[in-house]
Short mmCIF file of C-alpha atoms and ligand atoms in Angstrom, two decimals:
data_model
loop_
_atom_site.label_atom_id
_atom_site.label_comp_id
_atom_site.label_asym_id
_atom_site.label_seq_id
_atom_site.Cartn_x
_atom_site.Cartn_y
_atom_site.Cartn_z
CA UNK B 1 0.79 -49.58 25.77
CA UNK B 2 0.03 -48.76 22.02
CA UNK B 3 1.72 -50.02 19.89
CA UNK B 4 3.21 -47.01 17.73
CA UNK B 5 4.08 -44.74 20.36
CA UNK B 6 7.37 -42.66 19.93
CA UNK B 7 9.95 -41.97 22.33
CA UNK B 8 9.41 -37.86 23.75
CA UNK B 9 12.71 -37.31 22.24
CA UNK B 10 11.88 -38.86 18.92
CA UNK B 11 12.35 -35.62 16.40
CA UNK B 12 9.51 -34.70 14.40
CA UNK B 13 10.12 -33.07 11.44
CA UNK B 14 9.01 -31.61 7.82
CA UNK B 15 11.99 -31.01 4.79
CA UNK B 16 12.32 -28.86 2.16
CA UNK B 17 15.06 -27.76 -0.13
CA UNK B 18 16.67 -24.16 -1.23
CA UNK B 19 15.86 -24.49 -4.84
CA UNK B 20 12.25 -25.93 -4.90
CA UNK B 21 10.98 -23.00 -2.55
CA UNK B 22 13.06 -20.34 -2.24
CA UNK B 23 12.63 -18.79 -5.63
CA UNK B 24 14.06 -14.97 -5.74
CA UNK B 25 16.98 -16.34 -8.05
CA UNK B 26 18.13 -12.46 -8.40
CA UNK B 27 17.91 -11.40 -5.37
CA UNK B 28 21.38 -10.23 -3.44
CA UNK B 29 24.01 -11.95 -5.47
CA UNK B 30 22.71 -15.05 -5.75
CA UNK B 31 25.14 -16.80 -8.42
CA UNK B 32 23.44 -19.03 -10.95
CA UNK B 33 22.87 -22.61 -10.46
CA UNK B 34 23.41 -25.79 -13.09
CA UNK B 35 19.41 -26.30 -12.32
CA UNK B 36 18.60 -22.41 -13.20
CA UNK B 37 20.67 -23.35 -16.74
CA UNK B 38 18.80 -26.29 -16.98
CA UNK B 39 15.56 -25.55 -16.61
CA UNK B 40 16.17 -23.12 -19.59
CA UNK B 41 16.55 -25.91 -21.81
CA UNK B 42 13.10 -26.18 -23.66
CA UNK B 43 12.07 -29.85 -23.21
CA UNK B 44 13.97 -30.71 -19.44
CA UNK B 45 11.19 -29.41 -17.80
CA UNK B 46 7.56 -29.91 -17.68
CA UNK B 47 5.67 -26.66 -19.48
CA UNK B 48 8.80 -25.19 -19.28
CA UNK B 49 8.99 -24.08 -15.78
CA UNK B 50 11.65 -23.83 -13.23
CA UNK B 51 12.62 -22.10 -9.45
CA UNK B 52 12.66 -18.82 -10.58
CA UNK B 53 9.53 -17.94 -8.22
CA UNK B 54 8.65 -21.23 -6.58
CA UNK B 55 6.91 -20.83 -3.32
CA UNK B 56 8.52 -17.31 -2.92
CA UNK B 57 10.04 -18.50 0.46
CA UNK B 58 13.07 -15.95 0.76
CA UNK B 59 10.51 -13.30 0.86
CA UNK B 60 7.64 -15.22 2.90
CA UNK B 61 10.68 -16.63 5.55
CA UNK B 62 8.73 -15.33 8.58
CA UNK B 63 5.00 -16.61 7.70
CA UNK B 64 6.64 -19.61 6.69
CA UNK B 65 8.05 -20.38 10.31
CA UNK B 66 5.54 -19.01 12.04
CA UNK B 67 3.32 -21.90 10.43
CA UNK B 68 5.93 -24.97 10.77
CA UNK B 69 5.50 -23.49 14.19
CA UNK B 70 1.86 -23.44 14.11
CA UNK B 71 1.97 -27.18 13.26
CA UNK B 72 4.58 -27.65 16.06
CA UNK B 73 6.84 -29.15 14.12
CA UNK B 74 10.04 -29.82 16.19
CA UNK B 75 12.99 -29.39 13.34
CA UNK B 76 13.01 -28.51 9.47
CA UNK B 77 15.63 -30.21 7.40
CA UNK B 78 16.12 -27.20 4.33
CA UNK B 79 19.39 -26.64 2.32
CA UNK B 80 21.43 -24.16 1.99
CA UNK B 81 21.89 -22.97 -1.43
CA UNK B 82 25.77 -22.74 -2.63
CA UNK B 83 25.26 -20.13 -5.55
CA UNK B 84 23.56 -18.07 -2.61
CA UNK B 85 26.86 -18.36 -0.04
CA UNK B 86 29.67 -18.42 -3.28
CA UNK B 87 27.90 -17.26 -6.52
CA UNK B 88 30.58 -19.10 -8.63
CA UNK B 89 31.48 -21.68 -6.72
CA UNK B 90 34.96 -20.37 -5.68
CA UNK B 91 36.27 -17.16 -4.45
CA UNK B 92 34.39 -14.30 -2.66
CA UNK B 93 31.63 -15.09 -0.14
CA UNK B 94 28.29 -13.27 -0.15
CA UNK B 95 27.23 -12.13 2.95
CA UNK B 96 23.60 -10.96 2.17
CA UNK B 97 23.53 -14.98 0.92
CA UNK B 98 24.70 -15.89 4.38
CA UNK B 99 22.19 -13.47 5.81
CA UNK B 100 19.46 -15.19 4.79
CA UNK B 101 20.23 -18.45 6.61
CA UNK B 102 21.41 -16.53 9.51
CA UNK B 103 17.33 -15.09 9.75
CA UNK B 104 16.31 -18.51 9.02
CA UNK B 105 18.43 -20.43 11.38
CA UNK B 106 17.94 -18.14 14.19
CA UNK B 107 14.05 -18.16 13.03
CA UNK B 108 14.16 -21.87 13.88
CA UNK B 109 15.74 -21.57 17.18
CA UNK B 110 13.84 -18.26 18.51
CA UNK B 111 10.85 -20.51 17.91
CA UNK B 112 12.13 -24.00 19.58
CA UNK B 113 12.48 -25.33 16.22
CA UNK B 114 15.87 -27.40 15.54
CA UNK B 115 17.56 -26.90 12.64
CA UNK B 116 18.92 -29.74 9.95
CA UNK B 117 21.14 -28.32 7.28
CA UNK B 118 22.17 -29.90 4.42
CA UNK B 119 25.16 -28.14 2.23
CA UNK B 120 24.33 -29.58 -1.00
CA UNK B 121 20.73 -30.64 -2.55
CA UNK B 122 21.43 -30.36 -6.53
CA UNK B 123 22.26 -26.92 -7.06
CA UNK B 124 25.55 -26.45 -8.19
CA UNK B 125 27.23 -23.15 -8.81
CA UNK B 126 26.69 -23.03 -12.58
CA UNK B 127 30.13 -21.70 -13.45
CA UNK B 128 32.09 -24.61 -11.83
CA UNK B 129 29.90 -26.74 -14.38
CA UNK B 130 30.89 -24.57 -17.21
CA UNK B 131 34.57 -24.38 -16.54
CA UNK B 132 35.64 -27.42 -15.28
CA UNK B 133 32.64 -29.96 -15.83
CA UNK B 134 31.57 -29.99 -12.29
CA UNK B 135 31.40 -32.98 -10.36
CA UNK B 136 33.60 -34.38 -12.81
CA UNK B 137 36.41 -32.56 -11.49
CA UNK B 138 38.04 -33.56 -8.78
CA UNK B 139 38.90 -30.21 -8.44
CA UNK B 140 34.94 -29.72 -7.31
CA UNK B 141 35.41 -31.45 -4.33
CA UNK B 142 37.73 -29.12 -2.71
CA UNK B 143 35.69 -26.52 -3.73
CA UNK B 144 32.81 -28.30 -1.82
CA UNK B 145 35.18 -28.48 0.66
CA UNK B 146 35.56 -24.68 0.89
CA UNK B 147 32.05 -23.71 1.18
CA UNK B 148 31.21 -26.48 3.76
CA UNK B 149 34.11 -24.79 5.87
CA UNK B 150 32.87 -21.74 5.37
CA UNK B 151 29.28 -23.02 6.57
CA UNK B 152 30.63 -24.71 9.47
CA UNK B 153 32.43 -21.14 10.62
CA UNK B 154 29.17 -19.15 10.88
CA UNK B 155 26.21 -21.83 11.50
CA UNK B 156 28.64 -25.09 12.96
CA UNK B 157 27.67 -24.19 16.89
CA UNK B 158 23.90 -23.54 15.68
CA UNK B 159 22.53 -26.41 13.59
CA UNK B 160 21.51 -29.45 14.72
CA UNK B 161 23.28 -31.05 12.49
CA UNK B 162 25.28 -30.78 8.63
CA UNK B 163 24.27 -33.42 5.92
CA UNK B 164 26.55 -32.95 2.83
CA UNK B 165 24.90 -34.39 0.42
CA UNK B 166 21.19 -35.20 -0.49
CA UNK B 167 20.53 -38.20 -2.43
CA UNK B 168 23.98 -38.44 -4.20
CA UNK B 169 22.57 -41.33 -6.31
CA UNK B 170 19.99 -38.20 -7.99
CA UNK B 171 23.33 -36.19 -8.86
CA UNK B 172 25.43 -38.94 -10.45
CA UNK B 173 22.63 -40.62 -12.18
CA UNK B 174 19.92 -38.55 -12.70
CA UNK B 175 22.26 -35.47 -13.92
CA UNK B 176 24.96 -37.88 -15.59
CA UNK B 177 23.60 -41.08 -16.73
CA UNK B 178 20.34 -40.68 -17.95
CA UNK B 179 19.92 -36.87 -18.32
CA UNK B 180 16.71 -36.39 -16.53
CA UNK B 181 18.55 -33.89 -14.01
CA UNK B 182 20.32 -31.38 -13.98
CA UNK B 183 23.41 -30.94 -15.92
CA UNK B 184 21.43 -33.59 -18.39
CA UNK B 185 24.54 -35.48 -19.11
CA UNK B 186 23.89 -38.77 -20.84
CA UNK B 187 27.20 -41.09 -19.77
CA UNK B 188 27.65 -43.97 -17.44
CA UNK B 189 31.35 -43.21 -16.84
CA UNK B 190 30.77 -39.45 -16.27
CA UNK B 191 28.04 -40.81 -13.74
CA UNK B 192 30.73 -43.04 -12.27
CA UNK B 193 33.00 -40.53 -11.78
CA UNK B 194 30.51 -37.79 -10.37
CA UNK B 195 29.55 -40.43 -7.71
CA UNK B 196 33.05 -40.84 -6.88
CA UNK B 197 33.92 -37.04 -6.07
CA UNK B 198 30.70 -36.29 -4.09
CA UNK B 199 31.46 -39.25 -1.73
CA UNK B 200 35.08 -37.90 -1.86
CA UNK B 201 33.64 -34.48 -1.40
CA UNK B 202 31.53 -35.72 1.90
CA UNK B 203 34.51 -37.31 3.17
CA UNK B 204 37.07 -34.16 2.93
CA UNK B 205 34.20 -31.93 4.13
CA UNK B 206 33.53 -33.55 7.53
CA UNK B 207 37.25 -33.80 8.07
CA UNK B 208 37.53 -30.32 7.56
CA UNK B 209 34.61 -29.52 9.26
CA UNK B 210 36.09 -31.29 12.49
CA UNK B 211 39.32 -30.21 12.29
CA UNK B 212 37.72 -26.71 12.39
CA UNK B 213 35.74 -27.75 15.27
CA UNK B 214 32.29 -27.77 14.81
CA UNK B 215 30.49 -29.17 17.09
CA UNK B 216 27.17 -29.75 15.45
CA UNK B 217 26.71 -33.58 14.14
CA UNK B 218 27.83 -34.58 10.61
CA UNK B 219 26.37 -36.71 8.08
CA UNK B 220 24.74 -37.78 4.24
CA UNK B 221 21.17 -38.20 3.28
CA UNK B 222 20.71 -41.25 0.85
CA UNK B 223 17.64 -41.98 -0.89
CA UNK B 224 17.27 -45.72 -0.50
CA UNK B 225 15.33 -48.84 -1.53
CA UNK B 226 15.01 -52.50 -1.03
CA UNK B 227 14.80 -54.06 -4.57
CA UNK B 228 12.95 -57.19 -4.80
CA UNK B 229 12.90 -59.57 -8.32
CA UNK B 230 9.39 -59.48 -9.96
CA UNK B 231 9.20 -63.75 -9.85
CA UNK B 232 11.13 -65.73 -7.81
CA UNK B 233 12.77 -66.90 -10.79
CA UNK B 234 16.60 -66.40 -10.29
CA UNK B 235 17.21 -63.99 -13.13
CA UNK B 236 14.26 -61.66 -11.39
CA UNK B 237 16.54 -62.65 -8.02
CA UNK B 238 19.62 -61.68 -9.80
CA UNK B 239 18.22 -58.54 -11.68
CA UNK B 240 17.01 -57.08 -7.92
CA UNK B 241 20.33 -57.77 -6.77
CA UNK B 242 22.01 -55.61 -8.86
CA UNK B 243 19.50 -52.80 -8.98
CA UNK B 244 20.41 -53.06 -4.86
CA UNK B 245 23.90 -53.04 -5.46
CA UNK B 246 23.91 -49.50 -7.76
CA UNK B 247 21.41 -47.62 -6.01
CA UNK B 248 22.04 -48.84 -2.27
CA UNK B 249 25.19 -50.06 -1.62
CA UNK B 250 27.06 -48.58 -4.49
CA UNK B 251 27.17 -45.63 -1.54
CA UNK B 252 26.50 -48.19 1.21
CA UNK B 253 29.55 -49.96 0.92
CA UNK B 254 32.20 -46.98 0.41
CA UNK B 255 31.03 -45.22 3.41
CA UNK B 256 30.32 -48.06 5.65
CA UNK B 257 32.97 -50.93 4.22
CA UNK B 258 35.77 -49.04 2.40
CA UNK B 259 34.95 -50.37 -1.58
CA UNK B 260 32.64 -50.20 -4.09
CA UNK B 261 30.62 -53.25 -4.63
CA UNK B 262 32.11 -55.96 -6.70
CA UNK B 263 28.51 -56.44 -8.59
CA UNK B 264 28.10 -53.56 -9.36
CA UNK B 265 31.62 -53.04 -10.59
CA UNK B 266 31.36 -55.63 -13.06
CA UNK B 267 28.35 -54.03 -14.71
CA UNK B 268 29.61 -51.03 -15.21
CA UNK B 269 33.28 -52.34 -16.68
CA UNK B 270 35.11 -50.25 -18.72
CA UNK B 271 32.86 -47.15 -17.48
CA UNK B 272 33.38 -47.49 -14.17
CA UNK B 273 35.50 -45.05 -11.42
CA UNK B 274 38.58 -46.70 -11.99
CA UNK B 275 40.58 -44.35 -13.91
CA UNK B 276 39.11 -41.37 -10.73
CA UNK B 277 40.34 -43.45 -7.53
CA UNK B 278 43.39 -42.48 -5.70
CA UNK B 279 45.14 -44.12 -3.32
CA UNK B 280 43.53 -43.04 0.07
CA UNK B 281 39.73 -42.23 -1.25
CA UNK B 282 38.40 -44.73 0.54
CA UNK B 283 39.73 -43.68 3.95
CA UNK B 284 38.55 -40.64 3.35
CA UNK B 285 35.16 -41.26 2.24
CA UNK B 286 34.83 -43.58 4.97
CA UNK B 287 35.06 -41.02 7.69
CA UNK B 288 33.25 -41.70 10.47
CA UNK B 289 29.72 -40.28 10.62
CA UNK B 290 27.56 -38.78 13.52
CA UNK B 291 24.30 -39.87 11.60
CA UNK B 292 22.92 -41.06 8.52
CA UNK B 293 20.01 -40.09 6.78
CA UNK B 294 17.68 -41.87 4.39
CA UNK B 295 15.03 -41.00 2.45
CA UNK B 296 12.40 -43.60 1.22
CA UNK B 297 9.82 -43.29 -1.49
CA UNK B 298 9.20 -47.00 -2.57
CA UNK B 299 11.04 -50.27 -3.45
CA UNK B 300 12.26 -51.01 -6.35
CA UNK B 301 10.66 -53.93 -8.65
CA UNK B 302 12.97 -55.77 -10.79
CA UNK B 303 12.64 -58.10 -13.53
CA UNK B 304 15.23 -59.68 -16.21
CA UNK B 305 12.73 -58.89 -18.92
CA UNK B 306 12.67 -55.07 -18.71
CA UNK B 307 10.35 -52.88 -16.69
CA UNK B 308 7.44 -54.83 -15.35
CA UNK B 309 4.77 -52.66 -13.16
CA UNK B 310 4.51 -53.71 -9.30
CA UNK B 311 1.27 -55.20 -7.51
CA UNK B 312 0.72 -51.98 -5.37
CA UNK B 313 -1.37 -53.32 -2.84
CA UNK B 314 -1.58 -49.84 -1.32
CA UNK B 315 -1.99 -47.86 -4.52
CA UNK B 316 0.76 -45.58 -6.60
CA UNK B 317 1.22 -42.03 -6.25
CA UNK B 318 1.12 -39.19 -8.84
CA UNK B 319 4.21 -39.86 -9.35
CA UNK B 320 3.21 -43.39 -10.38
CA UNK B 321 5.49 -44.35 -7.26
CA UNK B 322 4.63 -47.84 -6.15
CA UNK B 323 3.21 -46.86 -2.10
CA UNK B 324 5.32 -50.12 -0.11
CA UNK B 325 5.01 -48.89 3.39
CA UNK B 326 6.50 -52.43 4.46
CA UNK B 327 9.83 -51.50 2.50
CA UNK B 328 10.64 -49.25 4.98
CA UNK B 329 11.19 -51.82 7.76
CA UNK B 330 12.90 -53.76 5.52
CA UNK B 331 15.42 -51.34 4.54
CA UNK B 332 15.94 -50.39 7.64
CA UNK B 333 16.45 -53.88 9.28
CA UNK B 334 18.81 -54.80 6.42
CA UNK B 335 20.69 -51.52 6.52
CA UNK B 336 21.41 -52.48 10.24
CA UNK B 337 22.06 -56.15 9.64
CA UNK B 338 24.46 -55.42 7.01
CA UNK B 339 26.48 -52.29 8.27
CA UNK B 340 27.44 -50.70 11.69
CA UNK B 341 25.67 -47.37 11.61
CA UNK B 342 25.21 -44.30 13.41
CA UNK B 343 21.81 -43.45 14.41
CA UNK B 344 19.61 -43.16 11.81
CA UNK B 345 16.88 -40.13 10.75
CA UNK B 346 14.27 -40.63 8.02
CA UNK B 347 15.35 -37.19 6.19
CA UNK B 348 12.55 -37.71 3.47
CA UNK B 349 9.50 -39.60 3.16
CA UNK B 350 6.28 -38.34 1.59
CA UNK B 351 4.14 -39.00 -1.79
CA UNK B 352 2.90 -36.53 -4.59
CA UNK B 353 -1.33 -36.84 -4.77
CA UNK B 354 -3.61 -35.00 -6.73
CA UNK B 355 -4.89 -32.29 -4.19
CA UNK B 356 -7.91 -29.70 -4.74
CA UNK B 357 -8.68 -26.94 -2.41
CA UNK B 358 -12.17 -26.52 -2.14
CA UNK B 359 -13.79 -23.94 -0.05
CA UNK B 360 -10.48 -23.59 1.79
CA UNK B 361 -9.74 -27.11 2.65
CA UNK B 362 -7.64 -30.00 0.93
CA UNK B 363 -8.49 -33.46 1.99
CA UNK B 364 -5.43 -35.15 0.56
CA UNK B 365 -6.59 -38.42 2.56
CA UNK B 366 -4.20 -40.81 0.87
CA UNK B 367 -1.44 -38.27 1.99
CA UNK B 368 -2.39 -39.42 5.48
CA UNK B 369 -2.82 -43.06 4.54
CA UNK B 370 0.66 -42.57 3.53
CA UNK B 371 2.49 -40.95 6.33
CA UNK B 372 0.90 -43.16 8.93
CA UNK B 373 1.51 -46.42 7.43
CA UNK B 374 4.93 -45.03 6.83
CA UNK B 375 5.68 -43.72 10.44
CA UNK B 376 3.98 -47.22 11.63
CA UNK B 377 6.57 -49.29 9.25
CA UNK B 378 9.67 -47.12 10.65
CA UNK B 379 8.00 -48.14 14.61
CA UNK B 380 8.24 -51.89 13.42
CA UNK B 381 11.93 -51.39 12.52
CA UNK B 382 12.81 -49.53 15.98
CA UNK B 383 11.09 -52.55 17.63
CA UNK B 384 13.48 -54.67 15.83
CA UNK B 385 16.52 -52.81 16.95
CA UNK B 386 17.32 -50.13 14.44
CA UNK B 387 17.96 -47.02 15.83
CA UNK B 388 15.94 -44.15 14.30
CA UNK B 389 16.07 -40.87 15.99
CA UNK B 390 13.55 -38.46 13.94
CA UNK B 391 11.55 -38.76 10.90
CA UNK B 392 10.88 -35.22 8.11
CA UNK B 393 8.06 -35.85 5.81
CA UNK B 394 8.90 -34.10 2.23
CA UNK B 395 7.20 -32.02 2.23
CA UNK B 396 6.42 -29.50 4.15
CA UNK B 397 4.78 -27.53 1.30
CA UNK B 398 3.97 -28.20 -2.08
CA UNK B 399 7.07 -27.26 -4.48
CA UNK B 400 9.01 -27.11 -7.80
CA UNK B 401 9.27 -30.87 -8.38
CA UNK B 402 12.59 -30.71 -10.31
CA UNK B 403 11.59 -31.67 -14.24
CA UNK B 404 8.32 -32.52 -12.83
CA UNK B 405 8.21 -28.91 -12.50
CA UNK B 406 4.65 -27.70 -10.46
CA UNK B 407 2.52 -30.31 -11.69
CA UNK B 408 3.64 -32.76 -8.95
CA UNK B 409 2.37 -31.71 -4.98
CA UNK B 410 4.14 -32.91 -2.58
CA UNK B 411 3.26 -30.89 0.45
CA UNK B 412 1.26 -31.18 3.32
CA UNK B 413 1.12 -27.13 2.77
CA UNK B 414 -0.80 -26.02 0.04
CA UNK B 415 0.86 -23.51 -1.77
CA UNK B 416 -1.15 -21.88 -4.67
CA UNK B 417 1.43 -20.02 -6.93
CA UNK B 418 -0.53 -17.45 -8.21
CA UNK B 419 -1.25 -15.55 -5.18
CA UNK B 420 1.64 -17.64 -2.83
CA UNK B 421 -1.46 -18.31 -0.13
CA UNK B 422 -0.41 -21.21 1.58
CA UNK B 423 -3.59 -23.42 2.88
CA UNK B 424 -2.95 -26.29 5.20
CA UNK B 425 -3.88 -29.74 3.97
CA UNK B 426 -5.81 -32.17 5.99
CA UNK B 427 -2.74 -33.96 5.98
CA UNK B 428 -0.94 -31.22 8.02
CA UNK B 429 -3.47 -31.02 11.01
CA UNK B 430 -3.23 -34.82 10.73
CA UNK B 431 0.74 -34.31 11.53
CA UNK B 432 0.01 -31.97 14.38
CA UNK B 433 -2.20 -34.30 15.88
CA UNK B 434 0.73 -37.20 15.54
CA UNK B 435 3.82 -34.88 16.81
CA UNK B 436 0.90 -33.60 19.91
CA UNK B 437 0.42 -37.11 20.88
CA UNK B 438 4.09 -39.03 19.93
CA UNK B 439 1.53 -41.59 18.54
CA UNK B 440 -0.28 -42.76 14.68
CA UNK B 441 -3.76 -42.52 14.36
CA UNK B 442 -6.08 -44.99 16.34
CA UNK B 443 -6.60 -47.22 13.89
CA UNK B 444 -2.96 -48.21 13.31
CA UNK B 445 -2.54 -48.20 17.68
CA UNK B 446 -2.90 -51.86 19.53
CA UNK B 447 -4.11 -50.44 23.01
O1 IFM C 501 11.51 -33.45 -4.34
C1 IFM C 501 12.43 -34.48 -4.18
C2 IFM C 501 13.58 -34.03 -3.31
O2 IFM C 501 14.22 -32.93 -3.84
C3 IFM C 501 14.59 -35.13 -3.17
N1 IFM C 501 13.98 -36.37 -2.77
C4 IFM C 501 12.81 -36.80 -3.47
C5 IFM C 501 11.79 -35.69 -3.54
C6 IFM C 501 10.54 -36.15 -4.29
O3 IFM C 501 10.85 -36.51 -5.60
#
């Protein structure tokens, strides 16, 4: 026996998302987006740049699954862009949007490929933003709720499965608390509120979705992290605890326990989602789910004292992302300690490195490094009971990196933007090897 061997019906996969490849941002009634706004602003994103182009993917859909194919990747997580299905958000459907996805979804299939939708990954049609705030809104949700409906009418008997939301924690925070997203709002309580109606949002949707009878499973994707204290000293202790409590179980606990955690609660005070709750929310949001997904970068490192840079024993990444392979199986174990969950898929994991192509070839080795110890961390954790089902490394090819714009690669595709040639990265054959065998490379296998 080796030791990290998967199961044959473990699901190998790569991710991506609609605004970070698909570029074409005209074409066929495609509505704007809060991110297309955004990345207008001079100063949000690096040199300026944005998704305009990006890896050109709506024209390049065919090459592009012919070579997930190649690779024999077994599903691709992408998302569906709402400006693309409902340029404003509300109203009239466009079917050359839906079209797309139909060629892409049937693309997947035609080849053996499963497909992993998720509804919403940032991109917000840009007039609900600019006439009534948003996410701020309740009023959004049920316009979510509306879309998803009309997602789960044509693709619900198709997809493997329907996440709502990616990484909810980005949206609220990111775009309302500190700025650094997308709609670059700078307010705790606007953040508190946007969390509120896009768990209230993924709650109404997979009601509706089930009461209209799709069949295909329903979830969230939630970028998580354990958070440990810098010292052992118990403000470190306490500071990791309630780094933990907002980023983790500030969606952890709604969906899983029916409340928002009392920690966390206190911290934010007067700016919390108090004055957004209704009676009821919680039921709602706590809808049953068929799966959950996570998606793990690195752990956070806390201290009382402000910032204070991790050991990384296994390096950082360009993004200056602590690597913490290890965190992984801690999560995990945790997650299933402290919650009853559905099965589990690992809906992103990957790292940014600084990649050449010479003579044809990249050797991103560290890219490698990273994905094995990664996939070996997530075995550990399904040895100690927690039920994982599939892993999709982000990414399957390099990509507008939100305000990191192009500088930042992510992919184990590389994708050179002047010409769109796509060149696969050491890291890539490495995967096809892995998915081939079910197994890590030998020097991570106990035979
Ligand atoms: O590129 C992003 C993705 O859109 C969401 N999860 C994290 C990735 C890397 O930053």
């Amino acid at each position: 026996m080796n030791k990290y061997k998967f199961s044959d019906d473990f699901v190998w996969g790569v991710a991506t998302s609609a605004y970070q490849i698909e570029g074409a941002a005209r074409a066929d009634g495609r509505g704007e987006s809060i991110w297309d706004e955004f990345c207008r602003i001079p100063g949000k994103v690096v040199n300026g740049e944005s998704g305009d182009v990006a890896c050109d993917h709506y024209h390049r859909l065919e090459e592009d699954l012919d070579l997930m194919a190649d690779l024999g990747i077994k599903a691709y997580r992408f998302s569906i862009a709402w400006p693309r299905i409902q340029p404003d958000g509300k109203g009239a459907f466009n079917e050359k949007g839906l079209a797309f996805y139909e060629r892409l979804v049937d693309g997947l299939l035609k080849r053996g490929m499963q497909p992993f939708a998720t509804l919403y990954h940032w991109d917000l049609p840009l007039t609900l933003q600019q006439t009534q705030q948003g996410w701020e809104s309740r009023d959004t949700a049920y316009r979510f709720v509306e879309y998803a409906r009309k997602i789960g009418r044509v693709f619900g008997d198709r997809v493997a499965s329907i996440a709502t939301h990616n990484e909810p924690w980005c949206t609220a925070w990111l775009g309302n608390a500190t700025g650094y997203f997308a709609p670059g709002n700078e307010s705790l309580k606007k953040a508190a509120h946007v969390a509120h109606h896009l768990l209230l949002s993924h709650g109404l949707a997979l009601q509706a979705l089930r009461a209209d009878g799709v069949t295909a499973p329903l979830g969230i994707v939630l970028n998580q992290s354990p958070a440990h204290g810098a010292t052992d000293s118990p403000e470190d202790q306490a500071a990791a605890s309630l780094e933990y409590a907002k980023f983790v179980r500030w969606y952890m606990d709604p969906l899983f326990k029916g409340r928002y955690p009392n920690e966390a609660l206190q911290w934010y005070g007067d700016n919390g989602p108090q004055d957004v709750i209704r009676d009821g929310d919680f039921d709602i949001i706590g809808t049953p789910m068929d799966f959950l997904g996570i998606n793990y970068y690195t752990r956070i490192y806390a201290s009382a004292s402000g910032p204070k840079r991790p050991p990384g024993e296994f390096g950082f990444t360009d993004m200056d992302w602590e690597v913490y392979p290890q965190g992984l199986t801690e999560l995990l174990t945790q997650l299933n300690a402290d919650y009853d969950l559905p099965p589990i898929f690992i809906t992103e994991n990957g790292c940014a490195t600084k990649d050449v192509l010479e003579n044809g070839q990249v050797q991103d080795d560290d890219r490698i490094e990273f994905y094995d110890r990664h996939l070996a961390a997530l075995a550990d954790a399904v040895k100690q009971g927690v039920d994982v089902a599939g892993y999709f490394a982000w990414s399957l090819m390099d990509n507008f990196e939100w305000a990191s714009g192009y500088d930042k690669r992510f992919g184990m595709v590389h994708v050179d933007y002047a010409t769109q040639q796509r060149t696969l990265k050491d890291s890539a054959l490495w995967y096809r090897d892995a998915i081939a065998r079910h197994a890590l490379r030998a020097n991570t296998m106990e035979t």
